[in-house]
Amino acid sequence: MHDYAIGIDVGGTHIKLGLFDSAMQLLAEQSFLTDKDATALELMDFLALKARALAEKAGIRLEDVRGIGAAFPSSIDARKGLTLESSNIVALNDQPVRDMLQQRLNLPVYVDNDGNVAALAEHRYGAGRGYDNMIYATLATGIGGGLILNGQLYRGMHGMAGEIGHMFVSDSTGYPCGCGVIGCVHSICSGVFMARYAMDRIKEGAESRILDYAGTLSNIDMVAVGRALQMNDPLALEVVNRGAEYLGRMFHSLNLIFDINIFVYGGGITNLGHRFTDRMIASYRHHSLIDQKYPAKFIPAELGGRAEIIGAALLVP
Ligand SMILES: [Zn+2]
């Protein structure tokens, strides 16, 4: 019986796999560190090996798996099964990942990007349950997302919709981004670039506890920023408020385009807590004229680190 589905999430830091039954109960899961130096061939061999091992661990024959859903941290042409641009794992650029996995496992494979599958999962089983329209945003090392329109994941003309992290929001600040511009949301508000901004401000001479918590300049990350924030460190506040301001602008623009003001947000940066998310929501409300009439809902994601494997498994029909 083809009762099972495997969801794979290839992340910049971790690779996760989950095996689900037809009621989407998680039967087995595993997590590995991502080998960023691996070639695309090595990575696909690894995924196939671990998918087989996962089925074995759960006592299920691979023939009884209906299919594999796999999420990648890249722009994806979901229809052709291609990864296009992957700033996190360069070896994945322009690879026919769907066919590569299909050949290795002899099972139907469905691919999408990590933001889209997390949106699917949150919509079906998480914070977006019951909403016909919602916008999901991952606020983490990178900024990504997915759009649920009329109850369906909206993929656009090439299967690439929902890349909200590369919306252009400033021509006065930001770092060069893999998407080709300076001033996209990711280049200002992602964990990696917020930390870079903190680092540069300290290099310029700003006094901050962030450096005490990080130890060295190159160790500065959002955990150190978050600890300094708790101590009311002025630079930590500046870093966080700057990121929150531009995220609010991003949500405002999204609402103008789609007339959707149900926003589900998750990801590691939200560990900064209410001072960050309150400021982000305040920025949205400040910019949105219609928010008083139609107040937006900002809802924390519910599925945590499992959203991507759940959503990847949901790709399997
Ligand atoms: Zn960008």
PDB file of C-alpha atoms and ligand atoms in Angstrom:
ATOM      1  CA  MET A   1       0.000   0.000   0.000  1.00  0.00           C
ATOM      2  CA  HIS A   2       1.279   3.446  -0.928  1.00  0.00           C
ATOM      3  CA  ASP A   3       0.393   4.988   2.385  1.00  0.00           C
ATOM      4  CA  TYR A   4       3.503   6.927   3.285  1.00  0.00           C
ATOM      5  CA  ALA A   5       5.291  10.097   2.272  1.00  0.00           C
ATOM      6  CA  ILE A   6       8.766  11.373   3.064  1.00  0.00           C
ATOM      7  CA  GLY A   7       9.472  15.069   3.526  1.00  0.00           C
ATOM      8  CA  ILE A   8      13.037  16.350   3.172  1.00  0.00           C
ATOM      9  CA  ASP A   9      14.236  19.815   4.104  1.00  0.00           C
ATOM     10  CA  VAL A  10      17.661  20.796   2.841  1.00  0.00           C
ATOM     11  CA  GLY A  11      18.569  23.829   4.915  1.00  0.00           C
ATOM     12  CA  GLY A  12      21.680  25.970   5.002  1.00  0.00           C
ATOM     13  CA  THR A  13      22.590  24.468   8.381  1.00  0.00           C
ATOM     14  CA  HIS A  14      20.627  21.227   8.749  1.00  0.00           C
ATOM     15  CA  ILE A  15      19.153  18.540   6.536  1.00  0.00           C
ATOM     16  CA  LYS A  16      15.993  17.055   8.048  1.00  0.00           C
ATOM     17  CA  LEU A  17      13.907  14.092   6.941  1.00  0.00           C
ATOM     18  CA  GLY A  18      10.511  12.956   8.183  1.00  0.00           C
ATOM     19  CA  LEU A  19       8.381   9.914   7.309  1.00  0.00           C
ATOM     20  CA  PHE A  20       4.612  10.421   7.520  1.00  0.00           C
ATOM     21  CA  ASP A  21       1.641   8.085   7.266  1.00  0.00           C
ATOM     22  CA  SER A  22      -1.521   8.893   5.284  1.00  0.00           C
ATOM     23  CA  ALA A  23      -2.956  10.819   8.262  1.00  0.00           C
ATOM     24  CA  MET A  24       0.272  12.920   8.281  1.00  0.00           C
ATOM     25  CA  GLN A  25       1.384  11.422  11.578  1.00  0.00           C
ATOM     26  CA  LEU A  26       5.160  11.642  11.907  1.00  0.00           C
ATOM     27  CA  LEU A  27       6.522   8.087  12.207  1.00  0.00           C
ATOM     28  CA  ALA A  28      10.259   8.786  12.099  1.00  0.00           C
ATOM     29  CA  GLU A  29      12.563  11.747  11.662  1.00  0.00           C
ATOM     30  CA  GLN A  30      16.255  12.461  11.439  1.00  0.00           C
ATOM     31  CA  SER A  31      18.454  15.523  11.249  1.00  0.00           C
ATOM     32  CA  PHE A  32      21.993  15.990   9.945  1.00  0.00           C
ATOM     33  CA  LEU A  33      24.404  18.884   9.571  1.00  0.00           C
ATOM     34  CA  THR A  34      24.547  20.188   6.000  1.00  0.00           C
ATOM     35  CA  ASP A  35      27.881  19.624   4.298  1.00  0.00           C
ATOM     36  CA  LYS A  36      28.177  22.928   2.465  1.00  0.00           C
ATOM     37  CA  ASP A  37      31.223  21.748   0.504  1.00  0.00           C
ATOM     38  CA  ALA A  38      29.421  18.733  -0.978  1.00  0.00           C
ATOM     39  CA  THR A  39      28.785  18.686  -4.725  1.00  0.00           C
ATOM     40  CA  ALA A  40      25.205  18.398  -5.964  1.00  0.00           C
ATOM     41  CA  LEU A  41      25.820  14.737  -6.834  1.00  0.00           C
ATOM     42  CA  GLU A  42      27.142  13.979  -3.350  1.00  0.00           C
ATOM     43  CA  LEU A  43      24.231  15.808  -1.762  1.00  0.00           C
ATOM     44  CA  MET A  44      21.658  13.830  -3.786  1.00  0.00           C
ATOM     45  CA  ASP A  45      23.434  10.553  -2.949  1.00  0.00           C
ATOM     46  CA  PHE A  46      23.274  11.529   0.719  1.00  0.00           C
ATOM     47  CA  LEU A  47      19.559  12.379   0.583  1.00  0.00           C
ATOM     48  CA  ALA A  48      18.722   9.103  -1.156  1.00  0.00           C
ATOM     49  CA  LEU A  49      20.765   7.107   1.343  1.00  0.00           C
ATOM     50  CA  LYS A  50      19.123   8.815   4.319  1.00  0.00           C
ATOM     51  CA  ALA A  51      15.610   8.466   2.870  1.00  0.00           C
ATOM     52  CA  ARG A  52      16.163   4.710   2.533  1.00  0.00           C
ATOM     53  CA  ALA A  53      17.573   4.533   6.057  1.00  0.00           C
ATOM     54  CA  LEU A  54      14.576   6.444   7.437  1.00  0.00           C
ATOM     55  CA  ALA A  55      12.092   4.012   5.886  1.00  0.00           C
ATOM     56  CA  GLU A  56      14.103   1.126   7.264  1.00  0.00           C
ATOM     57  CA  LYS A  57      14.177   2.712  10.724  1.00  0.00           C
ATOM     58  CA  ALA A  58      10.370   2.974  10.669  1.00  0.00           C
ATOM     59  CA  GLY A  59      10.069  -0.623   9.430  1.00  0.00           C
ATOM     60  CA  ILE A  60       8.533   0.439   6.118  1.00  0.00           C
ATOM     61  CA  ARG A  61       9.464  -0.748   2.631  1.00  0.00           C
ATOM     62  CA  LEU A  62      10.477   2.045   0.266  1.00  0.00           C
ATOM     63  CA  GLU A  63       7.988   0.630  -2.270  1.00  0.00           C
ATOM     64  CA  ASP A  64       5.218   1.558   0.152  1.00  0.00           C
ATOM     65  CA  VAL A  65       6.189   5.230   0.058  1.00  0.00           C
ATOM     66  CA  ARG A  66       3.970   7.225  -2.369  1.00  0.00           C
ATOM     67  CA  GLY A  67       6.579   9.822  -3.012  1.00  0.00           C
ATOM     68  CA  ILE A  68       9.178  12.204  -1.708  1.00  0.00           C
ATOM     69  CA  GLY A  69       8.773  15.951  -1.213  1.00  0.00           C
ATOM     70  CA  ALA A  70      11.979  17.937  -0.954  1.00  0.00           C
ATOM     71  CA  ALA A  71      12.485  21.583  -0.011  1.00  0.00           C
ATOM     72  CA  PHE A  72      15.588  23.560  -0.924  1.00  0.00           C
ATOM     73  CA  PRO A  73      16.845  26.972   0.217  1.00  0.00           C
ATOM     74  CA  SER A  74      16.801  28.296  -3.321  1.00  0.00           C
ATOM     75  CA  SER A  75      14.692  29.865  -5.970  1.00  0.00           C
ATOM     76  CA  ILE A  76      13.046  26.849  -7.520  1.00  0.00           C
ATOM     77  CA  ASP A  77      11.320  26.180 -10.782  1.00  0.00           C
ATOM     78  CA  ALA A  78       8.910  23.745  -9.125  1.00  0.00           C
ATOM     79  CA  ARG A  79       7.363  22.704 -12.442  1.00  0.00           C
ATOM     80  CA  LYS A  80      10.660  21.699 -14.030  1.00  0.00           C
ATOM     81  CA  GLY A  81      12.142  20.474 -10.744  1.00  0.00           C
ATOM     82  CA  LEU A  82      15.146  22.778 -10.965  1.00  0.00           C
ATOM     83  CA  THR A  83      16.982  24.696  -8.291  1.00  0.00           C
ATOM     84  CA  LEU A  84      17.908  28.087  -9.787  1.00  0.00           C
ATOM     85  CA  GLU A  85      19.808  30.311  -7.390  1.00  0.00           C
ATOM     86  CA  SER A  86      20.904  29.121  -3.982  1.00  0.00           C
ATOM     87  CA  SER A  87      22.898  31.632  -1.990  1.00  0.00           C
ATOM     88  CA  ASN A  88      23.117  29.170   0.927  1.00  0.00           C
ATOM     89  CA  ILE A  89      24.361  26.086  -0.903  1.00  0.00           C
ATOM     90  CA  VAL A  90      26.125  27.192  -4.063  1.00  0.00           C
ATOM     91  CA  ALA A  91      26.531  23.608  -5.357  1.00  0.00           C
ATOM     92  CA  LEU A  92      22.753  23.519  -5.834  1.00  0.00           C
ATOM     93  CA  ASN A  93      22.671  26.331  -8.391  1.00  0.00           C
ATOM     94  CA  ASP A  94      20.951  25.232 -11.619  1.00  0.00           C
ATOM     95  CA  GLN A  95      20.555  21.568 -10.730  1.00  0.00           C
ATOM     96  CA  PRO A  96      17.743  19.226 -11.874  1.00  0.00           C
ATOM     97  CA  VAL A  97      17.245  18.067  -8.290  1.00  0.00           C
ATOM     98  CA  ARG A  98      13.874  16.423  -8.860  1.00  0.00           C
ATOM     99  CA  ASP A  99      15.160  14.101 -11.573  1.00  0.00           C
ATOM    100  CA  MET A 100      18.380  13.424  -9.691  1.00  0.00           C
ATOM    101  CA  LEU A 101      16.455  12.222  -6.640  1.00  0.00           C
ATOM    102  CA  GLN A 102      13.918  10.330  -8.716  1.00  0.00           C
ATOM    103  CA  GLN A 103      16.666   8.343 -10.432  1.00  0.00           C
ATOM    104  CA  ARG A 104      18.230   7.421  -7.120  1.00  0.00           C
ATOM    105  CA  LEU A 105      15.027   6.383  -5.313  1.00  0.00           C
ATOM    106  CA  ASN A 106      12.782   5.238  -8.122  1.00  0.00           C
ATOM    107  CA  LEU A 107       9.892   7.137  -6.544  1.00  0.00           C
ATOM    108  CA  PRO A 108       7.960  10.251  -7.613  1.00  0.00           C
ATOM    109  CA  VAL A 109       9.717  13.349  -6.298  1.00  0.00           C
ATOM    110  CA  TYR A 110       8.226  16.846  -5.839  1.00  0.00           C
ATOM    111  CA  VAL A 111      10.367  19.863  -5.072  1.00  0.00           C
ATOM    112  CA  ASP A 112       9.739  23.388  -3.858  1.00  0.00           C
ATOM    113  CA  ASN A 113      11.490  26.050  -1.882  1.00  0.00           C
ATOM    114  CA  ASP A 114      11.601  26.084   1.897  1.00  0.00           C
ATOM    115  CA  GLY A 115       9.368  29.145   2.302  1.00  0.00           C
ATOM    116  CA  ASN A 116       6.617  27.665   0.161  1.00  0.00           C
ATOM    117  CA  VAL A 117       6.523  24.341   1.986  1.00  0.00           C
ATOM    118  CA  ALA A 118       6.540  26.025   5.406  1.00  0.00           C
ATOM    119  CA  ALA A 119       3.580  28.143   4.223  1.00  0.00           C
ATOM    120  CA  LEU A 120       1.760  24.979   3.143  1.00  0.00           C
ATOM    121  CA  ALA A 121       2.387  23.333   6.508  1.00  0.00           C
ATOM    122  CA  GLU A 122       1.372  26.344   8.613  1.00  0.00           C
ATOM    123  CA  HIS A 123      -1.744  26.777   6.506  1.00  0.00           C
ATOM    124  CA  ARG A 124      -2.823  23.161   6.817  1.00  0.00           C
ATOM    125  CA  TYR A 125      -1.727  22.285  10.355  1.00  0.00           C
ATOM    126  CA  GLY A 126      -0.333  25.379  12.058  1.00  0.00           C
ATOM    127  CA  ALA A 127      -1.061  29.040  12.750  1.00  0.00           C
ATOM    128  CA  GLY A 128      -2.796  29.606   9.395  1.00  0.00           C
ATOM    129  CA  ARG A 129      -5.500  26.983   9.901  1.00  0.00           C
ATOM    130  CA  GLY A 130      -8.896  28.202   8.789  1.00  0.00           C
ATOM    131  CA  TYR A 131      -7.672  31.172   6.730  1.00  0.00           C
ATOM    132  CA  ASP A 132      -8.297  31.094   2.982  1.00  0.00           C
ATOM    133  CA  ASN A 133      -5.643  33.726   2.448  1.00  0.00           C
ATOM    134  CA  MET A 134      -2.404  34.196   4.360  1.00  0.00           C
ATOM    135  CA  ILE A 135       1.172  35.255   3.893  1.00  0.00           C
ATOM    136  CA  TYR A 136       3.856  33.242   5.628  1.00  0.00           C
ATOM    137  CA  ALA A 137       7.262  34.758   6.423  1.00  0.00           C
ATOM    138  CA  THR A 138      10.373  32.997   7.685  1.00  0.00           C
ATOM    139  CA  LEU A 139      12.527  35.455   9.609  1.00  0.00           C
ATOM    140  CA  ALA A 140      15.794  33.626  10.122  1.00  0.00           C
ATOM    141  CA  THR A 141      19.363  33.485   8.791  1.00  0.00           C
ATOM    142  CA  GLY A 142      17.576  34.285   5.547  1.00  0.00           C
ATOM    143  CA  ILE A 143      14.163  35.835   4.883  1.00  0.00           C
ATOM    144  CA  GLY A 144      11.697  33.765   2.876  1.00  0.00           C
ATOM    145  CA  GLY A 145       8.039  33.127   2.596  1.00  0.00           C
ATOM    146  CA  GLY A 146       5.063  31.723   0.799  1.00  0.00           C
ATOM    147  CA  LEU A 147       1.649  32.945  -0.325  1.00  0.00           C
ATOM    148  CA  ILE A 148      -1.612  31.122   0.241  1.00  0.00           C
ATOM    149  CA  LEU A 149      -4.264  32.586  -2.063  1.00  0.00           C
ATOM    150  CA  ASN A 150      -7.804  31.212  -2.051  1.00  0.00           C
ATOM    151  CA  GLY A 151      -6.689  28.204  -0.035  1.00  0.00           C
ATOM    152  CA  GLN A 152      -3.872  27.267  -2.422  1.00  0.00           C
ATOM    153  CA  LEU A 153      -0.157  27.845  -2.468  1.00  0.00           C
ATOM    154  CA  TYR A 154       0.421  30.471  -5.155  1.00  0.00           C
ATOM    155  CA  ARG A 155       3.508  29.583  -7.211  1.00  0.00           C
ATOM    156  CA  GLY A 156       3.397  32.180  -9.984  1.00  0.00           C
ATOM    157  CA  MET A 157       4.339  31.735 -13.633  1.00  0.00           C
ATOM    158  CA  HIS A 158       7.570  29.821 -13.042  1.00  0.00           C
ATOM    159  CA  GLY A 159       6.889  28.313  -9.643  1.00  0.00           C
ATOM    160  CA  MET A 160       8.974  31.014  -8.013  1.00  0.00           C
ATOM    161  CA  ALA A 161       6.407  33.237  -6.265  1.00  0.00           C
ATOM    162  CA  GLY A 162       6.740  34.052  -2.588  1.00  0.00           C
ATOM    163  CA  GLU A 163      10.343  35.247  -2.605  1.00  0.00           C
ATOM    164  CA  ILE A 164       9.322  38.040  -0.284  1.00  0.00           C
ATOM    165  CA  GLY A 165      12.799  38.327   1.213  1.00  0.00           C
ATOM    166  CA  HIS A 166      14.147  39.962  -1.911  1.00  0.00           C
ATOM    167  CA  MET A 167      11.549  42.704  -2.145  1.00  0.00           C
ATOM    168  CA  PHE A 168      13.345  45.994  -2.647  1.00  0.00           C
ATOM    169  CA  VAL A 169      12.685  48.209   0.375  1.00  0.00           C
ATOM    170  CA  SER A 170      15.549  50.723   0.647  1.00  0.00           C
ATOM    171  CA  ASP A 171      18.053  52.546  -1.501  1.00  0.00           C
ATOM    172  CA  SER A 172      19.858  53.999   1.488  1.00  0.00           C
ATOM    173  CA  THR A 173      20.905  50.958   3.498  1.00  0.00           C
ATOM    174  CA  GLY A 174      21.639  47.236   3.172  1.00  0.00           C
ATOM    175  CA  TYR A 175      24.386  44.941   1.950  1.00  0.00           C
ATOM    176  CA  PRO A 176      24.957  43.416  -1.495  1.00  0.00           C
ATOM    177  CA  CYS A 177      22.621  40.416  -1.723  1.00  0.00           C
ATOM    178  CA  GLY A 178      22.825  37.292  -3.862  1.00  0.00           C
ATOM    179  CA  CYS A 179      19.622  38.446  -5.579  1.00  0.00           C
ATOM    180  CA  GLY A 180      21.579  41.231  -7.224  1.00  0.00           C
ATOM    181  CA  VAL A 181      20.470  44.320  -5.305  1.00  0.00           C
ATOM    182  CA  ILE A 182      21.499  46.256  -2.231  1.00  0.00           C
ATOM    183  CA  GLY A 183      18.490  47.136  -0.126  1.00  0.00           C
ATOM    184  CA  CYS A 184      16.268  44.078  -0.394  1.00  0.00           C
ATOM    185  CA  VAL A 185      14.628  42.868   2.829  1.00  0.00           C
ATOM    186  CA  HIS A 186      17.146  40.050   3.210  1.00  0.00           C
ATOM    187  CA  SER A 187      20.116  42.420   2.855  1.00  0.00           C
ATOM    188  CA  ILE A 188      18.837  44.448   5.819  1.00  0.00           C
ATOM    189  CA  CYS A 189      16.667  42.218   8.023  1.00  0.00           C
ATOM    190  CA  SER A 190      18.047  38.677   7.779  1.00  0.00           C
ATOM    191  CA  GLY A 191      19.953  37.251  10.722  1.00  0.00           C
ATOM    192  CA  VAL A 192      23.151  37.169   8.735  1.00  0.00           C
ATOM    193  CA  PHE A 193      22.967  40.814   7.668  1.00  0.00           C
ATOM    194  CA  MET A 194      21.612  42.200  10.949  1.00  0.00           C
ATOM    195  CA  ALA A 195      24.633  40.602  12.619  1.00  0.00           C
ATOM    196  CA  ARG A 196      26.892  42.100   9.936  1.00  0.00           C
ATOM    197  CA  TYR A 197      25.426  45.528  10.608  1.00  0.00           C
ATOM    198  CA  ALA A 198      26.126  45.153  14.340  1.00  0.00           C
ATOM    199  CA  MET A 199      29.680  44.134  13.506  1.00  0.00           C
ATOM    200  CA  ASP A 200      30.225  47.148  11.241  1.00  0.00           C
ATOM    201  CA  ARG A 201      28.800  49.592  13.786  1.00  0.00           C
ATOM    202  CA  ILE A 202      31.201  48.229  16.413  1.00  0.00           C
ATOM    203  CA  LYS A 203      34.084  48.529  13.933  1.00  0.00           C
ATOM    204  CA  GLU A 204      33.086  52.176  13.495  1.00  0.00           C
ATOM    205  CA  GLY A 205      33.483  52.631  17.241  1.00  0.00           C
ATOM    206  CA  ALA A 206      30.013  52.003  18.690  1.00  0.00           C
ATOM    207  CA  GLU A 207      30.195  50.767  22.268  1.00  0.00           C
ATOM    208  CA  SER A 208      28.129  47.656  22.859  1.00  0.00           C
ATOM    209  CA  ARG A 209      27.702  44.631  25.052  1.00  0.00           C
ATOM    210  CA  ILE A 210      27.136  42.627  21.892  1.00  0.00           C
ATOM    211  CA  LEU A 211      30.900  42.236  21.595  1.00  0.00           C
ATOM    212  CA  ASP A 212      31.148  40.980  25.206  1.00  0.00           C
ATOM    213  CA  TYR A 213      28.592  38.264  24.509  1.00  0.00           C
ATOM    214  CA  ALA A 214      30.084  37.301  21.137  1.00  0.00           C
ATOM    215  CA  GLY A 215      33.694  37.238  22.331  1.00  0.00           C
ATOM    216  CA  THR A 216      35.152  38.381  19.012  1.00  0.00           C
ATOM    217  CA  LEU A 217      33.903  40.584  16.187  1.00  0.00           C
ATOM    218  CA  SER A 218      33.642  37.688  13.756  1.00  0.00           C
ATOM    219  CA  ASN A 219      31.549  35.695  16.266  1.00  0.00           C
ATOM    220  CA  ILE A 220      28.782  38.297  16.388  1.00  0.00           C
ATOM    221  CA  ASP A 221      25.438  36.648  15.720  1.00  0.00           C
ATOM    222  CA  MET A 222      21.806  37.248  16.571  1.00  0.00           C
ATOM    223  CA  VAL A 223      22.129  35.281  19.824  1.00  0.00           C
ATOM    224  CA  ALA A 224      24.684  37.829  21.052  1.00  0.00           C
ATOM    225  CA  VAL A 225      22.490  40.678  19.791  1.00  0.00           C
ATOM    226  CA  GLY A 226      19.488  39.149  21.588  1.00  0.00           C
ATOM    227  CA  ARG A 227      21.352  38.882  24.887  1.00  0.00           C
ATOM    228  CA  ALA A 228      22.498  42.490  24.615  1.00  0.00           C
ATOM    229  CA  LEU A 229      18.944  43.525  23.776  1.00  0.00           C
ATOM    230  CA  GLN A 230      17.750  42.046  27.057  1.00  0.00           C
ATOM    231  CA  MET A 231      20.232  44.335  28.805  1.00  0.00           C
ATOM    232  CA  ASN A 232      18.849  47.385  26.934  1.00  0.00           C
ATOM    233  CA  ASP A 233      22.070  47.775  24.996  1.00  0.00           C
ATOM    234  CA  PRO A 234      21.626  50.816  22.702  1.00  0.00           C
ATOM    235  CA  LEU A 235      23.319  49.241  19.663  1.00  0.00           C
ATOM    236  CA  ALA A 236      21.296  46.032  20.013  1.00  0.00           C
ATOM    237  CA  LEU A 237      18.150  48.184  20.067  1.00  0.00           C
ATOM    238  CA  GLU A 238      19.321  50.063  16.981  1.00  0.00           C
ATOM    239  CA  VAL A 239      20.053  46.822  15.094  1.00  0.00           C
ATOM    240  CA  VAL A 240      16.728  45.253  15.991  1.00  0.00           C
ATOM    241  CA  ASN A 241      14.637  48.371  15.359  1.00  0.00           C
ATOM    242  CA  ARG A 242      16.252  48.858  11.963  1.00  0.00           C
ATOM    243  CA  GLY A 243      15.439  45.270  10.946  1.00  0.00           C
ATOM    244  CA  ALA A 244      11.904  45.513  12.322  1.00  0.00           C
ATOM    245  CA  GLU A 245      11.230  48.773  10.459  1.00  0.00           C
ATOM    246  CA  TYR A 246      11.997  47.278   7.045  1.00  0.00           C
ATOM    247  CA  LEU A 247      10.108  44.068   7.771  1.00  0.00           C
ATOM    248  CA  GLY A 248       7.064  46.196   8.567  1.00  0.00           C
ATOM    249  CA  ARG A 249       7.471  47.903   5.182  1.00  0.00           C
ATOM    250  CA  MET A 250       7.661  44.508   3.491  1.00  0.00           C
ATOM    251  CA  PHE A 251       4.375  43.367   5.060  1.00  0.00           C
ATOM    252  CA  HIS A 252       2.776  46.683   4.135  1.00  0.00           C
ATOM    253  CA  SER A 253       3.733  46.301   0.460  1.00  0.00           C
ATOM    254  CA  LEU A 254       2.514  42.699   0.461  1.00  0.00           C
ATOM    255  CA  ASN A 255      -0.855  43.794   1.778  1.00  0.00           C
ATOM    256  CA  LEU A 256      -1.108  46.479  -0.906  1.00  0.00           C
ATOM    257  CA  ILE A 257      -0.506  43.924  -3.651  1.00  0.00           C
ATOM    258  CA  PHE A 258      -2.614  41.047  -2.379  1.00  0.00           C
ATOM    259  CA  ASP A 259      -5.080  42.643   0.063  1.00  0.00           C
ATOM    260  CA  ILE A 260      -4.063  39.956   2.538  1.00  0.00           C
ATOM    261  CA  ASN A 261      -3.373  41.020   6.107  1.00  0.00           C
ATOM    262  CA  ILE A 262      -3.094  37.646   7.811  1.00  0.00           C
ATOM    263  CA  PHE A 263       0.637  37.301   8.419  1.00  0.00           C
ATOM    264  CA  VAL A 264       2.109  34.144   9.955  1.00  0.00           C
ATOM    265  CA  TYR A 265       5.741  34.544  10.925  1.00  0.00           C
ATOM    266  CA  GLY A 266       8.340  32.137  12.233  1.00  0.00           C
ATOM    267  CA  GLY A 267      12.078  31.546  12.236  1.00  0.00           C
ATOM    268  CA  GLY A 268      15.070  32.026  14.505  1.00  0.00           C
ATOM    269  CA  ILE A 269      15.075  35.831  14.621  1.00  0.00           C
ATOM    270  CA  THR A 270      11.701  35.797  16.341  1.00  0.00           C
ATOM    271  CA  ASN A 271      13.623  34.459  19.371  1.00  0.00           C
ATOM    272  CA  LEU A 272      14.564  38.116  19.867  1.00  0.00           C
ATOM    273  CA  GLY A 273      11.132  38.299  21.444  1.00  0.00           C
ATOM    274  CA  HIS A 274       8.384  40.877  21.739  1.00  0.00           C
ATOM    275  CA  ARG A 275      10.587  43.933  21.540  1.00  0.00           C
ATOM    276  CA  PHE A 276      11.428  42.876  18.002  1.00  0.00           C
ATOM    277  CA  THR A 277       8.053  41.578  16.838  1.00  0.00           C
ATOM    278  CA  ASP A 278       6.123  44.445  18.481  1.00  0.00           C
ATOM    279  CA  ARG A 279       8.327  46.921  16.671  1.00  0.00           C
ATOM    280  CA  MET A 280       7.865  45.079  13.361  1.00  0.00           C
ATOM    281  CA  ILE A 281       4.079  45.148  13.761  1.00  0.00           C
ATOM    282  CA  ALA A 282       4.185  48.813  14.816  1.00  0.00           C
ATOM    283  CA  SER A 283       6.128  49.627  11.651  1.00  0.00           C
ATOM    284  CA  TYR A 284       3.456  47.897   9.559  1.00  0.00           C
ATOM    285  CA  ARG A 285       0.640  49.747  11.318  1.00  0.00           C
ATOM    286  CA  HIS A 286       2.497  53.054  10.995  1.00  0.00           C
ATOM    287  CA  HIS A 287       2.822  52.679   7.218  1.00  0.00           C
ATOM    288  CA  SER A 288      -0.573  51.132   6.517  1.00  0.00           C
ATOM    289  CA  LEU A 289      -3.344  53.709   6.231  1.00  0.00           C
ATOM    290  CA  ILE A 290      -6.081  51.098   6.055  1.00  0.00           C
ATOM    291  CA  ASP A 291      -4.924  49.186   9.121  1.00  0.00           C
ATOM    292  CA  GLN A 292      -7.295  51.103  11.389  1.00  0.00           C
ATOM    293  CA  LYS A 293     -10.269  49.967   9.315  1.00  0.00           C
ATOM    294  CA  TYR A 294      -8.945  46.489   8.576  1.00  0.00           C
ATOM    295  CA  PRO A 295      -6.449  45.575  11.319  1.00  0.00           C
ATOM    296  CA  ALA A 296      -3.827  43.034  10.309  1.00  0.00           C
ATOM    297  CA  LYS A 297      -3.324  39.817  12.225  1.00  0.00           C
ATOM    298  CA  PHE A 298       0.285  38.886  12.961  1.00  0.00           C
ATOM    299  CA  ILE A 299       0.333  35.289  14.168  1.00  0.00           C
ATOM    300  CA  PRO A 300       3.427  33.407  15.405  1.00  0.00           C
ATOM    301  CA  ALA A 301       4.037  30.156  13.505  1.00  0.00           C
ATOM    302  CA  GLU A 302       3.175  26.988  15.413  1.00  0.00           C
ATOM    303  CA  LEU A 303       5.117  24.171  13.799  1.00  0.00           C
ATOM    304  CA  GLY A 304       8.635  25.349  14.642  1.00  0.00           C
ATOM    305  CA  GLY A 305      11.507  23.419  13.085  1.00  0.00           C
ATOM    306  CA  ARG A 306       9.186  20.754  11.659  1.00  0.00           C
ATOM    307  CA  ALA A 307       7.231  23.058   9.322  1.00  0.00           C
ATOM    308  CA  GLU A 308       9.472  22.325   6.338  1.00  0.00           C
ATOM    309  CA  ILE A 309       9.438  18.531   6.552  1.00  0.00           C
ATOM    310  CA  ILE A 310       5.664  18.555   7.062  1.00  0.00           C
ATOM    311  CA  GLY A 311       5.164  20.914   4.116  1.00  0.00           C
ATOM    312  CA  ALA A 312       7.581  18.951   1.926  1.00  0.00           C
ATOM    313  CA  ALA A 313       5.612  15.759   2.631  1.00  0.00           C
ATOM    314  CA  LEU A 314       2.404  17.655   1.736  1.00  0.00           C
ATOM    315  CA  LEU A 315       3.802  18.178  -1.782  1.00  0.00           C
ATOM    316  CA  VAL A 316       3.237  14.468  -2.385  1.00  0.00           C
ATOM    317  CA  PRO A 317      -0.304  14.030  -3.764  1.00  0.00           C
TER     318      PRO A 317
HETATM  319 ZN    ZN B   1      18.100  39.982  -1.966  1.00  0.00          ZN
END
